[in-house]
Coordinates of C-alpha atoms in Angstrom, one line a residue:
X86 CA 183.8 -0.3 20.2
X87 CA 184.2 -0.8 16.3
X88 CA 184.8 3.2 16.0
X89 CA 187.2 3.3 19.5
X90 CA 189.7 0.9 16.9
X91 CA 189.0 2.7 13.8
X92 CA 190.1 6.0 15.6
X93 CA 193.0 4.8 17.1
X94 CA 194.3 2.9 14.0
X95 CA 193.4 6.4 12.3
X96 CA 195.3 8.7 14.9
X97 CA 198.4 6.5 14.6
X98 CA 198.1 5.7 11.4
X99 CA 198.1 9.7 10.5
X100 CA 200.8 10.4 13.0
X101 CA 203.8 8.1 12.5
X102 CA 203.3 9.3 8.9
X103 CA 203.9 12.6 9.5
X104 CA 207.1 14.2 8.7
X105 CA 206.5 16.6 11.3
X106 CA 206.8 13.3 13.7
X107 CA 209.6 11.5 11.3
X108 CA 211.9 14.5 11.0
X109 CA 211.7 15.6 14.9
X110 CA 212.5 11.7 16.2
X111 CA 214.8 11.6 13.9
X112 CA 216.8 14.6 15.4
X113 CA 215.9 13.7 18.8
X114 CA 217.4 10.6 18.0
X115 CA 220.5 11.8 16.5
X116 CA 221.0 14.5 19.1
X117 CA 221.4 12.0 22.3
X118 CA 223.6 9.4 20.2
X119 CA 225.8 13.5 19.8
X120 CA 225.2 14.4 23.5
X121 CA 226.2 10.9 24.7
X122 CA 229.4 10.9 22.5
X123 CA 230.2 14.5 22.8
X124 CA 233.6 13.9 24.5
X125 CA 234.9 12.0 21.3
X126 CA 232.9 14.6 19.0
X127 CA 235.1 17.1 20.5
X128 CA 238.3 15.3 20.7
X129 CA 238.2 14.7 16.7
X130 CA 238.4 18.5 16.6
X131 CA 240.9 19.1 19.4
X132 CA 244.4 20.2 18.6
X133 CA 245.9 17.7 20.9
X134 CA 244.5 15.0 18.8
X135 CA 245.2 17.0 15.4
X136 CA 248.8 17.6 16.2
X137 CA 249.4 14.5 18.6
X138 CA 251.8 16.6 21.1
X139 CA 250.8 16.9 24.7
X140 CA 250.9 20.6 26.2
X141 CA 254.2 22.3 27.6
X142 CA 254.5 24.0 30.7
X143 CA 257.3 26.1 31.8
X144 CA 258.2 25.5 35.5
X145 CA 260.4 28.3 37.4
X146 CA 261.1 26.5 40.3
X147 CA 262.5 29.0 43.4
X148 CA 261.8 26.6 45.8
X149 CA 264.7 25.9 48.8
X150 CA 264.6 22.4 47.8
X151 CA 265.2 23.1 44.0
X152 CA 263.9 19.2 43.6
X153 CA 260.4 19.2 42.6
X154 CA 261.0 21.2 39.1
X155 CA 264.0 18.4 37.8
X156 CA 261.0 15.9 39.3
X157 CA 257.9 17.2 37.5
X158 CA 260.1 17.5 34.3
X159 CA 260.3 13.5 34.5
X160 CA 256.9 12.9 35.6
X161 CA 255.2 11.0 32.4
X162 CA 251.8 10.6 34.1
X163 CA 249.1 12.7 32.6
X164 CA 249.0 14.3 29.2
X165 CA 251.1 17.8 30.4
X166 CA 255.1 18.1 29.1
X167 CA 256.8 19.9 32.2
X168 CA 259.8 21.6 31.5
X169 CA 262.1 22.7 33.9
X170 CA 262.7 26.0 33.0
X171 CA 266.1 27.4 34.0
X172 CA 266.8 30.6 31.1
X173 CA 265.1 33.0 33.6
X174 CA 262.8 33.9 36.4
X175 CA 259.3 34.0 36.6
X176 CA 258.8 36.9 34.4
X177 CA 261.0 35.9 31.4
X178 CA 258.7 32.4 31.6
X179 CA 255.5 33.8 31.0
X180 CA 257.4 36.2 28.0
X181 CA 257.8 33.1 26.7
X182 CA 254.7 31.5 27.0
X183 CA 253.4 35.1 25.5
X184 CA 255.2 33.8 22.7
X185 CA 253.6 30.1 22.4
X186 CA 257.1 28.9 23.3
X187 CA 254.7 27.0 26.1
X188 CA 250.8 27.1 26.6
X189 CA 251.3 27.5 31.0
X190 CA 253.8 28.6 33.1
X191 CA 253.9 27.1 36.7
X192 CA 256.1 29.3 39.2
X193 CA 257.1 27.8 42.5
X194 CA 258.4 28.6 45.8
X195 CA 259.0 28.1 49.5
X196 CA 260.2 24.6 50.4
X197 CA 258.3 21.3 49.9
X198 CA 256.3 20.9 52.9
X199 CA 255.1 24.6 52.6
X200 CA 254.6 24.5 49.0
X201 CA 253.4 28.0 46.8
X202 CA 252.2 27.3 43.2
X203 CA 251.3 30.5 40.9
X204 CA 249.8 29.0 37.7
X205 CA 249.5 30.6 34.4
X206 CA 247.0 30.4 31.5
X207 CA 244.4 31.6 29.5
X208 CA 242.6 28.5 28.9
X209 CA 239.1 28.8 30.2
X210 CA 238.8 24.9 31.0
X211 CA 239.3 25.2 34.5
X212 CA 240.1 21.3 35.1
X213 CA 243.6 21.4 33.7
X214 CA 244.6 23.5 36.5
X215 CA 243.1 20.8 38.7
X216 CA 244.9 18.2 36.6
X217 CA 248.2 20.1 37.3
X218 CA 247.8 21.2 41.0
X219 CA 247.2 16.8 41.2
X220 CA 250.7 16.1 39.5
X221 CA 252.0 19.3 41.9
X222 CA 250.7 17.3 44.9
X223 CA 251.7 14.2 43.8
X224 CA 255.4 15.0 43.4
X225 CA 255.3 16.9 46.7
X226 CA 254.7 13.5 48.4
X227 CA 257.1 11.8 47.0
X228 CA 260.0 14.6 47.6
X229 CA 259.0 15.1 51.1
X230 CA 258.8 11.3 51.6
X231 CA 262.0 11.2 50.3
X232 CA 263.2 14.1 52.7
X233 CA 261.9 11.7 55.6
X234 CA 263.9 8.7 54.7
X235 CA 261.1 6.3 54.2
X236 CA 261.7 3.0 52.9
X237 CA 259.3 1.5 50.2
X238 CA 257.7 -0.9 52.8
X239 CA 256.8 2.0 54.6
X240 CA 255.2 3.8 52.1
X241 CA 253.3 1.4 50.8
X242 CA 251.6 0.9 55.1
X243 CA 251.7 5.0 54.4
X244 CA 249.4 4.3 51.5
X245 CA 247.5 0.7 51.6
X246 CA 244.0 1.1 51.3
X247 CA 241.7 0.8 54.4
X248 CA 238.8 -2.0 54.0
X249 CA 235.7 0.1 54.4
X250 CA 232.9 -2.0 54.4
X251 CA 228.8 -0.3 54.5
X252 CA 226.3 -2.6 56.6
X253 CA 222.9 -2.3 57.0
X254 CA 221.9 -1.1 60.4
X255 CA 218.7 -3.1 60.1
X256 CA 218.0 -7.0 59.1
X257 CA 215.9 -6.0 55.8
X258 CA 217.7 -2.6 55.3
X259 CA 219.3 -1.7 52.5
X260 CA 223.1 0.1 51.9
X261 CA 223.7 1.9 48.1
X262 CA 227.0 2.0 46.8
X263 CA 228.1 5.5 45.4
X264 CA 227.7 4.2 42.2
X265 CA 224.2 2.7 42.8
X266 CA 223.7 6.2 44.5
X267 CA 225.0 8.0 41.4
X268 CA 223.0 5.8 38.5
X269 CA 219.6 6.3 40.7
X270 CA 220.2 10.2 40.6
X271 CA 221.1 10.4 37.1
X272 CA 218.2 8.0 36.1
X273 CA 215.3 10.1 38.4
X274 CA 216.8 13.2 37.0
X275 CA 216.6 12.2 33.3
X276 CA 213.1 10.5 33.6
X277 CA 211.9 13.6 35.5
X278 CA 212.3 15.5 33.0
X279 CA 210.9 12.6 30.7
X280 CA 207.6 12.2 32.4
X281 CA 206.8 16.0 32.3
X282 CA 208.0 16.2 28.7
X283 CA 206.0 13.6 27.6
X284 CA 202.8 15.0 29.9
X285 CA 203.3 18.3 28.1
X286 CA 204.0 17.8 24.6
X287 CA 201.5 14.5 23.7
X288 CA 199.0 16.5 25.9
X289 CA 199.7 19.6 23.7
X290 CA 199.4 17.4 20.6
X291 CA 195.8 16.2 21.6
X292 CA 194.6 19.5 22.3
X293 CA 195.9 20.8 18.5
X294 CA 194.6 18.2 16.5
X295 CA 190.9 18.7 18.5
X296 CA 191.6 22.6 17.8
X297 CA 192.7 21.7 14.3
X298 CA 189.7 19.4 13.3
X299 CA 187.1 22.4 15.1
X300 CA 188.7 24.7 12.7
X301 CA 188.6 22.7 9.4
X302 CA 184.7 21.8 10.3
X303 CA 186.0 18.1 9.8
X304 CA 184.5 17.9 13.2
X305 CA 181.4 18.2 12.4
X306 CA 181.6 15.2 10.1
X307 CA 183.4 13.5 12.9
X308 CA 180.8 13.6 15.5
X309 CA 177.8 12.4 12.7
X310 CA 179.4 9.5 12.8
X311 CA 181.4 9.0 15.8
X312 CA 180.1 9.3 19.6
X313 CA 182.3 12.2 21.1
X314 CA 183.0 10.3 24.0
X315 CA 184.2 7.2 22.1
X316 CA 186.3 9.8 19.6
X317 CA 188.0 11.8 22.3
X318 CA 189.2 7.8 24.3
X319 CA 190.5 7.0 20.6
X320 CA 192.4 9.5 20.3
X321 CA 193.5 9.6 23.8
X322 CA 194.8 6.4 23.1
X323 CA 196.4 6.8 19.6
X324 CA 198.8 9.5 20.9
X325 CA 199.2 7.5 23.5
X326 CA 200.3 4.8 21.2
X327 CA 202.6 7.0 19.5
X328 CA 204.2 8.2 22.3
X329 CA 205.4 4.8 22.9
X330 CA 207.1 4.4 19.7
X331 CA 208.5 7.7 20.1
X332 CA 210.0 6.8 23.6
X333 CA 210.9 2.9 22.0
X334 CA 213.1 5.0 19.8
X335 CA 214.6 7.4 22.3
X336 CA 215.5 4.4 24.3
X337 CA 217.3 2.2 21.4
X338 CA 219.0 5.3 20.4
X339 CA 220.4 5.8 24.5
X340 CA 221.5 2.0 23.9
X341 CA 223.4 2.9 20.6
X342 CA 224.9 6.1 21.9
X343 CA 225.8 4.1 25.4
X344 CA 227.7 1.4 23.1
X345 CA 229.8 4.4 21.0
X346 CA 230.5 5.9 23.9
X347 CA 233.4 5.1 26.1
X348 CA 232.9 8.2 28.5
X349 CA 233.9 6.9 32.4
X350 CA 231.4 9.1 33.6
X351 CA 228.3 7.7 31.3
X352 CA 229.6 3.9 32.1
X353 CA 229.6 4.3 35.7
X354 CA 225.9 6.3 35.9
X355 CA 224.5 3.6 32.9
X356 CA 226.9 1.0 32.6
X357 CA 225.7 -1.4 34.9
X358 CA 222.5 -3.4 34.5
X359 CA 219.7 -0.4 34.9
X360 CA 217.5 -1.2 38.1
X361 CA 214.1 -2.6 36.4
X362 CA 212.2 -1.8 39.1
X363 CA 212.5 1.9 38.8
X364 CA 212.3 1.1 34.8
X365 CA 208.4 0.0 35.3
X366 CA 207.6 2.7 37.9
X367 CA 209.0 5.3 35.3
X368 CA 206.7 3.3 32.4
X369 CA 203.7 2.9 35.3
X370 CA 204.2 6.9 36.2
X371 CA 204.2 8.1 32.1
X372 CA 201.2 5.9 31.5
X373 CA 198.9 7.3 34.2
X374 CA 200.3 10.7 34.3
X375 CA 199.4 10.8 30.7
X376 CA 196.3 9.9 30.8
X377 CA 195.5 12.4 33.7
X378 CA 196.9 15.4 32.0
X379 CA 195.9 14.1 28.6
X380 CA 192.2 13.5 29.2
X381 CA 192.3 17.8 29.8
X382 CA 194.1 18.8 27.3
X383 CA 191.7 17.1 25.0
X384 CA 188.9 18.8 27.1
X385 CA 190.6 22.3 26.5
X386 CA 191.3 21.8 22.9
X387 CA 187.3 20.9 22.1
X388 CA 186.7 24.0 24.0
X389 CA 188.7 26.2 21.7
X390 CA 187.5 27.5 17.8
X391 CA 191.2 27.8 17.0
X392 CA 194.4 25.8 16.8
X393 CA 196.0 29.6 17.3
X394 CA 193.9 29.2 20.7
X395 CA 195.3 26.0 22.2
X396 CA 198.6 27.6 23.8
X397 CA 196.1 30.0 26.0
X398 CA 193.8 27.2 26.6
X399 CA 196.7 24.8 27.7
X400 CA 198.2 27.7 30.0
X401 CA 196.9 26.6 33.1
X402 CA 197.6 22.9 32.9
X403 CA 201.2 23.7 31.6
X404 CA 201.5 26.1 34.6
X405 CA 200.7 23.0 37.2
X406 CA 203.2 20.7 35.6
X407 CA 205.9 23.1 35.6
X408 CA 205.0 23.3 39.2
X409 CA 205.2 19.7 39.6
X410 CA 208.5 19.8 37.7
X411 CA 210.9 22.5 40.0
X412 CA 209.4 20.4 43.0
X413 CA 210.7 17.4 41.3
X414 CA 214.4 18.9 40.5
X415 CA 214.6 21.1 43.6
X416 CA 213.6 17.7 45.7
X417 CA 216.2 15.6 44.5
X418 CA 218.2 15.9 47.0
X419 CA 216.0 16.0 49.7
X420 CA 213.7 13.5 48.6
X421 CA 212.1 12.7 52.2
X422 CA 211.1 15.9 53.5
X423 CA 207.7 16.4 55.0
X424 CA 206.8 18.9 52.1
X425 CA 207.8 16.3 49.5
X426 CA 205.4 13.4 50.8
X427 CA 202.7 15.9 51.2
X428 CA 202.7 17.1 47.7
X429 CA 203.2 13.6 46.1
X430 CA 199.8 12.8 47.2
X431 CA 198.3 15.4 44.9
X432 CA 197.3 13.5 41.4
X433 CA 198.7 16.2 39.1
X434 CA 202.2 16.1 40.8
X435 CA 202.0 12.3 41.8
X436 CA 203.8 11.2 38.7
X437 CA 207.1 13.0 39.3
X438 CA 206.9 13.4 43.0
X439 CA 206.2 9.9 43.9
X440 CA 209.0 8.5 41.0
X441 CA 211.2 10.8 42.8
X442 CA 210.4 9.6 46.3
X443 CA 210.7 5.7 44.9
X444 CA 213.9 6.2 43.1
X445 CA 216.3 8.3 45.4
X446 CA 214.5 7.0 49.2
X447 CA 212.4 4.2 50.2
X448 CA 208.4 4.1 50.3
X449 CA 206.4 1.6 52.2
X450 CA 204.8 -0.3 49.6
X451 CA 201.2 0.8 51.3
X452 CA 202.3 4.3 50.5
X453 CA 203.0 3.4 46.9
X454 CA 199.9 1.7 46.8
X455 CA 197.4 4.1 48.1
X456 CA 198.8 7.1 45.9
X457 CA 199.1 5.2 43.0
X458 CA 195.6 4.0 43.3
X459 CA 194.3 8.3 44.0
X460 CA 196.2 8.4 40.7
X461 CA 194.4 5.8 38.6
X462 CA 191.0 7.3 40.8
X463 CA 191.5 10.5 39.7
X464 CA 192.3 9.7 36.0
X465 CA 189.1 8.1 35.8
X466 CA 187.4 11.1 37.5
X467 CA 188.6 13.6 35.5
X468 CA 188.4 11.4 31.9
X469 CA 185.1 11.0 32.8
X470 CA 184.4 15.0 33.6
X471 CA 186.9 15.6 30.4
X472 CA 184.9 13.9 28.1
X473 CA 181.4 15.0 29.5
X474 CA 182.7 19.0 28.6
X475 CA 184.3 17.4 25.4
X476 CA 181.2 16.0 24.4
X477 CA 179.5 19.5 24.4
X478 CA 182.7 21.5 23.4
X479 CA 183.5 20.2 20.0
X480 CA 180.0 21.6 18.9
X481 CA 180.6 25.1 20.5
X482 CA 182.2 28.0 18.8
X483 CA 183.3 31.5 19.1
X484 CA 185.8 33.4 21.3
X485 CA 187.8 31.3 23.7
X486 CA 186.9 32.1 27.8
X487 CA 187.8 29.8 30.1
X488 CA 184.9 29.8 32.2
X489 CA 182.2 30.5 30.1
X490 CA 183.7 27.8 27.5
X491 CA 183.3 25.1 30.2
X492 CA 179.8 26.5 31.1
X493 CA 178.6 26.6 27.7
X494 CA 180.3 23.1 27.0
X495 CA 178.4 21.6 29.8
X496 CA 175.2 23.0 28.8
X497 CA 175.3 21.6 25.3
X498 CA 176.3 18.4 26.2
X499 CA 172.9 18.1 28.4
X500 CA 170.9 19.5 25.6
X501 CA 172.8 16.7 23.3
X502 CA 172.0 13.7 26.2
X503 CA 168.4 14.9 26.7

């Protein structure tokens, strides 16, 4: 047990000293505090904010009405300057837009009630014309409720807001709200990705430094000392370790970035109190799925001579969590079909599958229960199978085949027990 705690204090130890590990939290770090605050990143850099003047638009309006241009030109809502444009038609408008007298010309005709809007512009953000044809609509209303002689109390019974209240249709049934709806998505989609990042690269970093220590004969040493089984556990767990602090990182920098940010979007998917249920099950789902897909890669990098070999050695459990992973993002939005449940109940795609069930539908908690436990069974299955080749492997050298490398592997490891 003494040389389990030595080789987890040493795989730590080595590891969060690293500057390969320092230098790439760091930028993971730095780049979600960016992506979370990109909107204000970009603003310092706009020319709106550099030159503090809000962007002209020529209107030619040839409308029957000949209302709505004199009306835009006074609406102040929104960051666009209409002008009403009277020097010209159409054509001599855009001439002089060609000429940065205005960034947009808006040309409109017919009457109000059967509006037509050309608009013209170069700009490749396609919401200001969606911000424009909203002030357009907008002022339409309010000439054509003028046209109809409305008074203001009927406008405002034209415009009060229904009471629309969700029920559930069962006793212990449960209604989401579109912005619980929306945080749940955003939060299975991001930890998603999470759980199969962290499955991939920690499991790719316990395969390298197995490869790594087979090619420096350090292993050799290793094993003299250290029981295999006990070595491949420790360091099983010391990346594991590691991977926490990595992810207590990511999380505080997601804090920081939330609090710099005041992006409507980001506050309505994160800003309310994150749902610590889902939280746990994320944690719960890393922790197992880890250890599942972890336990092999260690196998597969004591089967290699090479550090050069672990990328071809890794190929096949990379393949099946990619697999796992497009099930996950193509499920999302049907996260209670048939094919869906079926699959979650496979250990390698539990983790994701299952999260994804939990998060966005609901799961009898016997359900949750009985694949969760196949998980944790199967862990300890194939950890126990992982270590048995592992034992056997990191003695075993020469060219890398996968199925005569397991074969040979097993056959040592006998000849080692007997």
């Amino acid at each position: 047990m003494n040389n389990f705690w030595i080789t987890v204090g040493h795989t730590v130890n080595r590891r969060l000293k690293s500057k390969a590990f320092m230098w790439s939290t760091l930028t993971m770090v730095l780049l979600i505090i960016g992506l979370m605050n990109a909107g204000q990143i970009i603003a310092v850099f706009s020319d709106e904010d550099e030159g503090g003047s809000s962007q002209r638009i020529a209107v030619v309006d040839e409308t029957t009405d000949d209302a709505i241009g004199d009306m835009l030109e006074g609406y102040e809502d929104g960051p666009f300057d209409y002008v009403n444009y009277t020097e010209g038609d159409e054509e001599d408008a855009i001439a002089a837009a060609e000429n940065e007298e205005y960034e947009y010309v808006l040309a409109l005709s017919g009457d109000a009630v059967d509006l037509n809007v050309d608009f013209y512009g170069d700009d490749n953000d396609f919401t200001i014309g969606q911000e424009i044809n909203q002030d357009v609509q907008n002022v339409k209303e309010a000439v054509v409720t003028s046209e109809l002689d409305l008074d203001e109390d009927e406008l405002e019974m034209i415009h009060a807001p229904i009471s629309f209240n969700e029920q559930p249709l069962t006793p212990d049934g449960e209604v989401q709200t579109e912005e619980s709806q929306m945080q749940a998505y955003w939060m299975v989609y991001v930890l998603v990705i999470a759980i199969y990042l962290i499955v991939i690269t920690f499991g790719t970093m316990i395969a390298t430094e197995v490869a790594t220590e087979k090619s420096s004969r350090v292993m050799e040493l290793i094993v003299s000392s250290v029981n295999p089984i006990t070595q491949m556990l420790g360091k099983l767990v010391g990346i594991g370790v590691v991977g926490l602090v990595s992810l207590a990182a990511l999380g505080a920098s997601a804090g920081i970035g939330l609090t710099m940010s005041d992006d409507e979007l980001l506050q309505t998917i994160i800003g309310e109190a994150p749902d610590m249920s889902l939280l746990l099950y994320a944690l719960l789902f890393v922790i197992l799925g880890y250890f599942l897909y972890g336990g092999l890669a260690a196998m597969l990098g004591a089967l290699v001579s090479r550090a050069e070999e672990v990328n071809q050695a890794l190929q096949p459990l990379i393949i099946v969590a990619m697999i796992a992973f497009f099930i996950a993002i193509f499920g999302l939005n049907t996260p209670d079909t048939t094919f869906i449940q079926v699959m979650s109940y496979i250990p390698f795609f539990a983790p994701q599958l299952l999260f994804l069930r939990i998060g966005m539908g609901t799961v009898p908690m016997w359900e949750v229960a009985l694949i969760i436990g196949i998980l944790l069974i199967s862990a300890i299955l194939f950890n126990i199978l992982a270590a048995r080749i592992y034992k056997g492997g990191v003695l075993m050298y020469g060219k890398f085949t996968f199925k005569n490398g397991i074969k040979q592997a097993v056959t040592m490891s006998r000849k080692e027990k007997s």
